[in-house]
């Protein structure tokens, strides 16, 4: 509603956001899903109504009818700021007790309180806006995929375990005592079966469940945009879903992303950025100093398999305190480095380092050349086992990127990571695990390594990464039974175990399985990135807390003895 509606009769219904009483006048801010409108009651105009309005409290639900009038004191901050409603009829539809926190943009409610009363939190603009954004994105996803002839098919929620690598949530079956369903970690095997069934383009915006330790960007139940296609190569899949991401950014955010997206192999990402999801909003590549930093009697370097460094622009002015902070940062248990060496390339041309005792200035300058350091730059060096050191340098690189203000939330740097290893060696269990999942196909030229060196096999697997966040990942699948058997064998399954767990899929492959591949995007992460948030919680209507609890409905909770008996379940110690 705006000034052009002046003089019109309107009816509004909503919640009382704010009440201001002046002498002879009451102003009410009435809030509904679409915004806030000011209602005005005057004692001189209608004293019965005026007294009625005086009874209103915060969050009362009312209906008001009246005339749109121009306001005397305008509020440019809101869409209805030039008008108010001179109320002629007021109906109090419901009263409300005082809410436990203020329902304002800047609320006084802490996290726990807001989660317990999530339905009140959802009345706040910020949270409602996130859900509106989520809705719009879901519509655009459907629009794009429907336009590309994808069919939305629902798959079951009570299934058998899908080996995505996390723990399953399980559900006891009353009708089959002692047996359990698992909730899907993803619809992976079902979408593959749909391909066997001839549905050549499938998608689903679908809930998935993983029993993992929680972090800001993880919830025990989350939503995927799950997709699969038949008769495609990796190139076809990348192009199709690059299209989806580009469409979403354009339609929802008005941002046009440069195409084609950058491509980088897993190997290159690890070597240059210490991560398989590099944040490419800034460069600051990791450089290898192993060859030029050994043999000086500095024991941390001389015994190291790998020495690497990053160059932070314009950070040579870092103080002792700042450098100590960085050392503490890399020594945190999550990162686990032993220490950090620095070299300052001062503006005045001098060079200063924490290893001056071991390295002459000339040698330090040679490092500077490798890293293309300029006067004013700071080089940070770490050493140790190769892969671990790269990952630590990757973390340090992100930290320096943040400190240097190079990670702007409104800049987007998308890329595809390709050529992931098919298998990962697990020291603990002394066997190979599938890096993606067991249905991912190897590169044909690497198949011979199944016999000689399985760790070398590269997969037809890919991830879509934006700003250091893995938004989605997928692969071209194995579609013939013998290769799938080889894969299961390499993963340590006996033929009986493979049959017991995945017999249905291998059997399906005997009936004419088309070549196929797909991808799944994390919908919550995508929405939170669009909303400029770090956590996915505020883009989910009813999220769980870090302990996996829904504190509003108080779940999980115990169930009645009778229910347990029916399920044939006994709780330990009871
Ligand atoms: N099911 C896979 C996942 O959830 C995605 C895929 O391979 O399509 O990671």
PDB file of N, CA and C in Angstrom, residues 344-380:
ATOM      1  N   UNK A 344      59.614 -11.479   6.371  1.00  0.00           N
ATOM      2  CA  UNK A 344      59.042 -10.180   6.002  1.00  0.00           C
ATOM      3  C   UNK A 344      59.886  -9.546   4.902  1.00  0.00           C
ATOM      4  N   UNK A 345      59.257  -9.175   3.822  1.00  0.00           N
ATOM      5  CA  UNK A 345      59.944  -8.402   2.777  1.00  0.00           C
ATOM      6  C   UNK A 345      59.525  -6.948   2.965  1.00  0.00           C
ATOM      7  N   UNK A 346      60.322  -6.245   3.763  1.00  0.00           N
ATOM      8  CA  UNK A 346      59.918  -4.902   4.169  1.00  0.00           C
ATOM      9  C   UNK A 346      59.895  -3.924   2.998  1.00  0.00           C
ATOM     10  N   UNK A 347      59.078  -2.883   3.170  1.00  0.00           N
ATOM     11  CA  UNK A 347      58.968  -1.828   2.140  1.00  0.00           C
ATOM     12  C   UNK A 347      60.322  -1.239   1.792  1.00  0.00           C
ATOM     13  N   UNK A 348      61.210  -1.127   2.810  1.00  0.00           N
ATOM     14  CA  UNK A 348      62.520  -0.507   2.568  1.00  0.00           C
ATOM     15  C   UNK A 348      63.512  -1.468   1.919  1.00  0.00           C
ATOM     16  N   UNK A 349      63.058  -2.653   1.540  1.00  0.00           N
ATOM     17  CA  UNK A 349      63.939  -3.596   0.848  1.00  0.00           C
ATOM     18  C   UNK A 349      64.628  -4.582   1.774  1.00  0.00           C
ATOM     19  N   UNK A 350      64.559  -4.349   3.082  1.00  0.00           N
ATOM     20  CA  UNK A 350      65.218  -5.275   4.009  1.00  0.00           C
ATOM     21  C   UNK A 350      64.372  -6.541   4.169  1.00  0.00           C
ATOM     22  N   UNK A 351      65.037  -7.599   4.596  1.00  0.00           N
ATOM     23  CA  UNK A 351      64.364  -8.881   4.786  1.00  0.00           C
ATOM     24  C   UNK A 351      64.580  -9.323   6.220  1.00  0.00           C
ATOM     25  N   UNK A 352      63.520  -9.799   6.835  1.00  0.00           N
ATOM     26  CA  UNK A 352      63.573 -10.140   8.252  1.00  0.00           C
ATOM     27  C   UNK A 352      62.797 -11.438   8.433  1.00  0.00           C
ATOM     28  N   UNK A 353      63.356 -12.389   9.195  1.00  0.00           N
ATOM     29  CA  UNK A 353      62.609 -13.637   9.336  1.00  0.00           C
ATOM     30  C   UNK A 353      62.817 -14.251  10.699  1.00  0.00           C
ATOM     31  N   UNK A 354      62.011 -15.279  10.979  1.00  0.00           N
ATOM     32  CA  UNK A 354      62.152 -15.990  12.246  1.00  0.00           C
ATOM     33  C   UNK A 354      63.239 -17.045  12.149  1.00  0.00           C
ATOM     34  N   UNK A 355      63.832 -17.187  10.957  1.00  0.00           N
ATOM     35  CA  UNK A 355      64.898 -18.186  10.799  1.00  0.00           C
ATOM     36  C   UNK A 355      66.192 -17.535  10.292  1.00  0.00           C
ATOM     37  N   UNK A 356      66.397 -16.259  10.669  1.00  0.00           N
ATOM     38  CA  UNK A 356      67.600 -15.528  10.232  1.00  0.00           C
ATOM     39  C   UNK A 356      68.880 -16.282  10.583  1.00  0.00           C
ATOM     40  N   UNK A 357      68.837 -17.001  11.716  1.00  0.00           N
ATOM     41  CA  UNK A 357      70.035 -17.725  12.167  1.00  0.00           C
ATOM     42  C   UNK A 357      70.474 -18.803  11.182  1.00  0.00           C
ATOM     43  N   UNK A 358      69.519 -19.338  10.456  1.00  0.00           N
ATOM     44  CA  UNK A 358      69.817 -20.476   9.590  1.00  0.00           C
ATOM     45  C   UNK A 358      69.947 -20.101   8.113  1.00  0.00           C
ATOM     46  N   UNK A 359      69.283 -19.023   7.735  1.00  0.00           N
ATOM     47  CA  UNK A 359      69.248 -18.700   6.305  1.00  0.00           C
ATOM     48  C   UNK A 359      69.765 -17.283   6.050  1.00  0.00           C
ATOM     49  N   UNK A 360      70.727 -17.197   5.158  1.00  0.00           N
ATOM     50  CA  UNK A 360      71.255 -15.883   4.777  1.00  0.00           C
ATOM     51  C   UNK A 360      70.192 -15.151   3.965  1.00  0.00           C
ATOM     52  N   UNK A 361      70.276 -13.828   3.962  1.00  0.00           N
ATOM     53  CA  UNK A 361      69.276 -13.008   3.269  1.00  0.00           C
ATOM     54  C   UNK A 361      69.088 -13.438   1.816  1.00  0.00           C
ATOM     55  N   UNK A 362      70.176 -13.802   1.155  1.00  0.00           N
ATOM     56  CA  UNK A 362      70.075 -14.209  -0.253  1.00  0.00           C
ATOM     57  C   UNK A 362      69.146 -15.397  -0.442  1.00  0.00           C
ATOM     58  N   UNK A 363      69.258 -16.326   0.500  1.00  0.00           N
ATOM     59  CA  UNK A 363      68.401 -17.518   0.379  1.00  0.00           C
ATOM     60  C   UNK A 363      66.932 -17.145   0.615  1.00  0.00           C
ATOM     61  N   UNK A 364      66.739 -16.251   1.573  1.00  0.00           N
ATOM     62  CA  UNK A 364      65.357 -15.838   1.836  1.00  0.00           C
ATOM     63  C   UNK A 364      64.784 -15.102   0.621  1.00  0.00           C
ATOM     64  N   UNK A 365      65.661 -14.311  -0.020  1.00  0.00           N
ATOM     65  CA  UNK A 365      65.202 -13.605  -1.233  1.00  0.00           C
ATOM     66  C   UNK A 365      64.819 -14.604  -2.329  1.00  0.00           C
ATOM     67  N   UNK A 366      65.549 -15.722  -2.380  1.00  0.00           N
ATOM     68  CA  UNK A 366      65.219 -16.748  -3.386  1.00  0.00           C
ATOM     69  C   UNK A 366      63.819 -17.320  -3.116  1.00  0.00           C
ATOM     70  N   UNK A 367      63.483 -17.476  -1.838  1.00  0.00           N
ATOM     71  CA  UNK A 367      62.113 -17.930  -1.528  1.00  0.00           C
ATOM     72  C   UNK A 367      61.120 -16.887  -2.035  1.00  0.00           C
ATOM     73  N   UNK A 368      61.461 -15.654  -1.762  1.00  0.00           N
ATOM     74  CA  UNK A 368      60.596 -14.548  -2.195  1.00  0.00           C
ATOM     75  C   UNK A 368      60.352 -14.603  -3.693  1.00  0.00           C
ATOM     76  N   UNK A 369      61.392 -14.984  -4.447  1.00  0.00           N
ATOM     77  CA  UNK A 369      61.217 -15.063  -5.900  1.00  0.00           C
ATOM     78  C   UNK A 369      60.237 -16.173  -6.280  1.00  0.00           C
ATOM     79  N   UNK A 370      60.372 -17.315  -5.595  1.00  0.00           N
ATOM     80  CA  UNK A 370      59.456 -18.428  -5.879  1.00  0.00           C
ATOM     81  C   UNK A 370      58.007 -17.968  -5.658  1.00  0.00           C
ATOM     82  N   UNK A 371      57.806 -17.178  -4.611  1.00  0.00           N
ATOM     83  CA  UNK A 371      56.439 -16.747  -4.268  1.00  0.00           C
ATOM     84  C   UNK A 371      56.068 -15.405  -4.890  1.00  0.00           C
ATOM     85  N   UNK A 372      56.966 -14.861  -5.693  1.00  0.00           N
ATOM     86  CA  UNK A 372      56.760 -13.548  -6.324  1.00  0.00           C
ATOM     87  C   UNK A 372      56.360 -12.494  -5.294  1.00  0.00           C
ATOM     88  N   UNK A 373      57.084 -12.516  -4.172  1.00  0.00           N
ATOM     89  CA  UNK A 373      56.799 -11.544  -3.107  1.00  0.00           C
ATOM     90  C   UNK A 373      57.274 -10.160  -3.528  1.00  0.00           C
ATOM     91  N   UNK A 374      56.461  -9.175  -3.176  1.00  0.00           N
ATOM     92  CA  UNK A 374      56.842  -7.786  -3.454  1.00  0.00           C
ATOM     93  C   UNK A 374      57.157  -7.083  -2.146  1.00  0.00           C
ATOM     94  N   UNK A 375      57.850  -5.942  -2.227  1.00  0.00           N
ATOM     95  CA  UNK A 375      58.128  -5.219  -0.989  1.00  0.00           C
ATOM     96  C   UNK A 375      56.814  -4.987  -0.241  1.00  0.00           C
ATOM     97  N   UNK A 376      56.834  -5.271   1.059  1.00  0.00           N
ATOM     98  CA  UNK A 376      55.615  -5.095   1.855  1.00  0.00           C
ATOM     99  C   UNK A 376      54.902  -6.413   2.116  1.00  0.00           C
ATOM    100  N   UNK A 377      55.337  -7.494   1.434  1.00  0.00           N
ATOM    101  CA  UNK A 377      54.640  -8.773   1.591  1.00  0.00           C
ATOM    102  C   UNK A 377      55.233  -9.615   2.727  1.00  0.00           C
ATOM    103  N   UNK A 378      54.431 -10.552   3.166  1.00  0.00           N
ATOM    104  CA  UNK A 378      54.833 -11.455   4.251  1.00  0.00           C
ATOM    105  C   UNK A 378      54.705 -12.889   3.752  1.00  0.00           C
ATOM    106  N   UNK A 379      55.809 -13.650   3.902  1.00  0.00           N
ATOM    107  CA  UNK A 379      55.748 -15.061   3.509  1.00  0.00           C
ATOM    108  C   UNK A 379      55.609 -15.909   4.764  1.00  0.00           C
ATOM    109  N   UNK A 380      54.713 -16.865   4.712  1.00  0.00           N
ATOM    110  CA  UNK A 380      54.490 -17.758   5.853  1.00  0.00           C
ATOM    111  C   UNK A 380      54.786 -19.184   5.404  1.00  0.00           C
TER     112      UNK A 380
END
